[in-house]
Amino acid sequence: MLAILAVSDKRNIATLAGGLLRLGWDVVATEGTHRLLRNEGHDVGRVADLAGVPTLLGGRVKTLTLSVMGGILARDTETDLKEIAEYGIPRVDLVCCNYYILPELVDGMDLTAFRERVDIGGPAMLRGAAKNCEHVIPLSDPDDYEQVLGLLGQEGGAASAVPMSHRLRLAEKAFEISAAYDASVSALFGAQA
């Protein structure tokens, strides 16, 4: 089982990572999340290693790669499994992602600095996981981590322990968070016009 963690709200993330690791999962994280988890003593990998390329364009491209998005969007079909195997793309079973609260972050920032803070890869990963929630657990709210860990623990860590009804609620929340983020970005661009 493989989890990708990429969070700006770091509440409970060390608990989630530690729980997944104890259940035998592999965990990779983006730079800031990776640094925090390593400082907490958790043996997590870097998303850049999974992606097969370093962070590019001054940090603009971290997760928008075939290896990351292909692993998130892969289904349990013969065709999908064959394709990801052919290209060495690992299956992703859980994506935990949330984004910066832009109005608080950008207060007093100039337009160029603000545009650089707009998250593209995080929303893409979370939306991909939510779209593919039958095969990937989409997590965005730190208050949901403990319940998901509890469900996983009932089945020895198997992702299948999280029922589809619960995955759909998590997907709903992921799309709600994504929509709110997009509305915030839109309003902030509009305010600059």
Coordinates of C-alpha atoms in Angstrom, one line a residue, residues 4-7 63-64 68-69 71-73 94-99 119-133 136-141 170-179:
I4 CA 1.1 10.3 -0.7
L5 CA 0.9 13.1 1.9
A6 CA 1.0 16.7 0.8
V7 CA -0.5 19.1 3.4
T63 CA 3.5 16.1 -8.4
L64 CA 2.1 16.8 -11.9
V68 CA 2.2 10.3 -9.5
M69 CA -1.0 11.0 -11.4
G71 CA -0.7 5.9 -9.8
I72 CA -3.6 7.9 -8.4
L73 CA -5.9 7.5 -11.4
L94 CA -4.3 6.9 -0.4
V95 CA -3.8 10.6 -1.1
C96 CA -3.9 13.1 1.9
C97 CA -3.8 16.6 0.7
N98 CA -5.0 20.1 1.7
Y99 CA -4.1 23.5 0.6
D119 CA -1.5 25.3 -5.7
I120 CA -2.0 23.3 -8.8
G121 CA -0.6 19.9 -8.0
G122 CA -2.3 19.4 -4.7
P123 CA -5.8 20.0 -6.0
A124 CA -5.0 17.8 -9.0
M125 CA -3.9 14.9 -6.7
L126 CA -6.9 15.3 -4.4
R127 CA -9.4 15.6 -7.2
G128 CA -7.8 12.5 -8.9
A129 CA -8.1 10.5 -5.7
A130 CA -11.7 11.7 -5.2
K131 CA -12.6 10.8 -8.8
N132 CA -11.0 7.4 -8.3
C133 CA -12.3 6.9 -4.8
V136 CA -7.9 5.4 -3.8
I137 CA -8.8 6.9 -0.4
P138 CA -9.0 10.7 -0.7
L139 CA -8.2 12.5 2.6
S140 CA -8.3 16.2 3.0
D141 CA -9.6 16.9 6.6
L170 CA -14.4 11.6 1.8
A171 CA -14.6 12.3 -2.0
E172 CA -17.5 14.7 -1.4
K173 CA -15.4 16.5 1.2
A174 CA -12.4 16.6 -1.2
F175 CA -14.5 18.2 -4.0
E176 CA -16.0 20.7 -1.5
I177 CA -12.6 21.7 -0.3
S178 CA -11.3 21.9 -3.9
A179 CA -14.3 24.1 -5.0

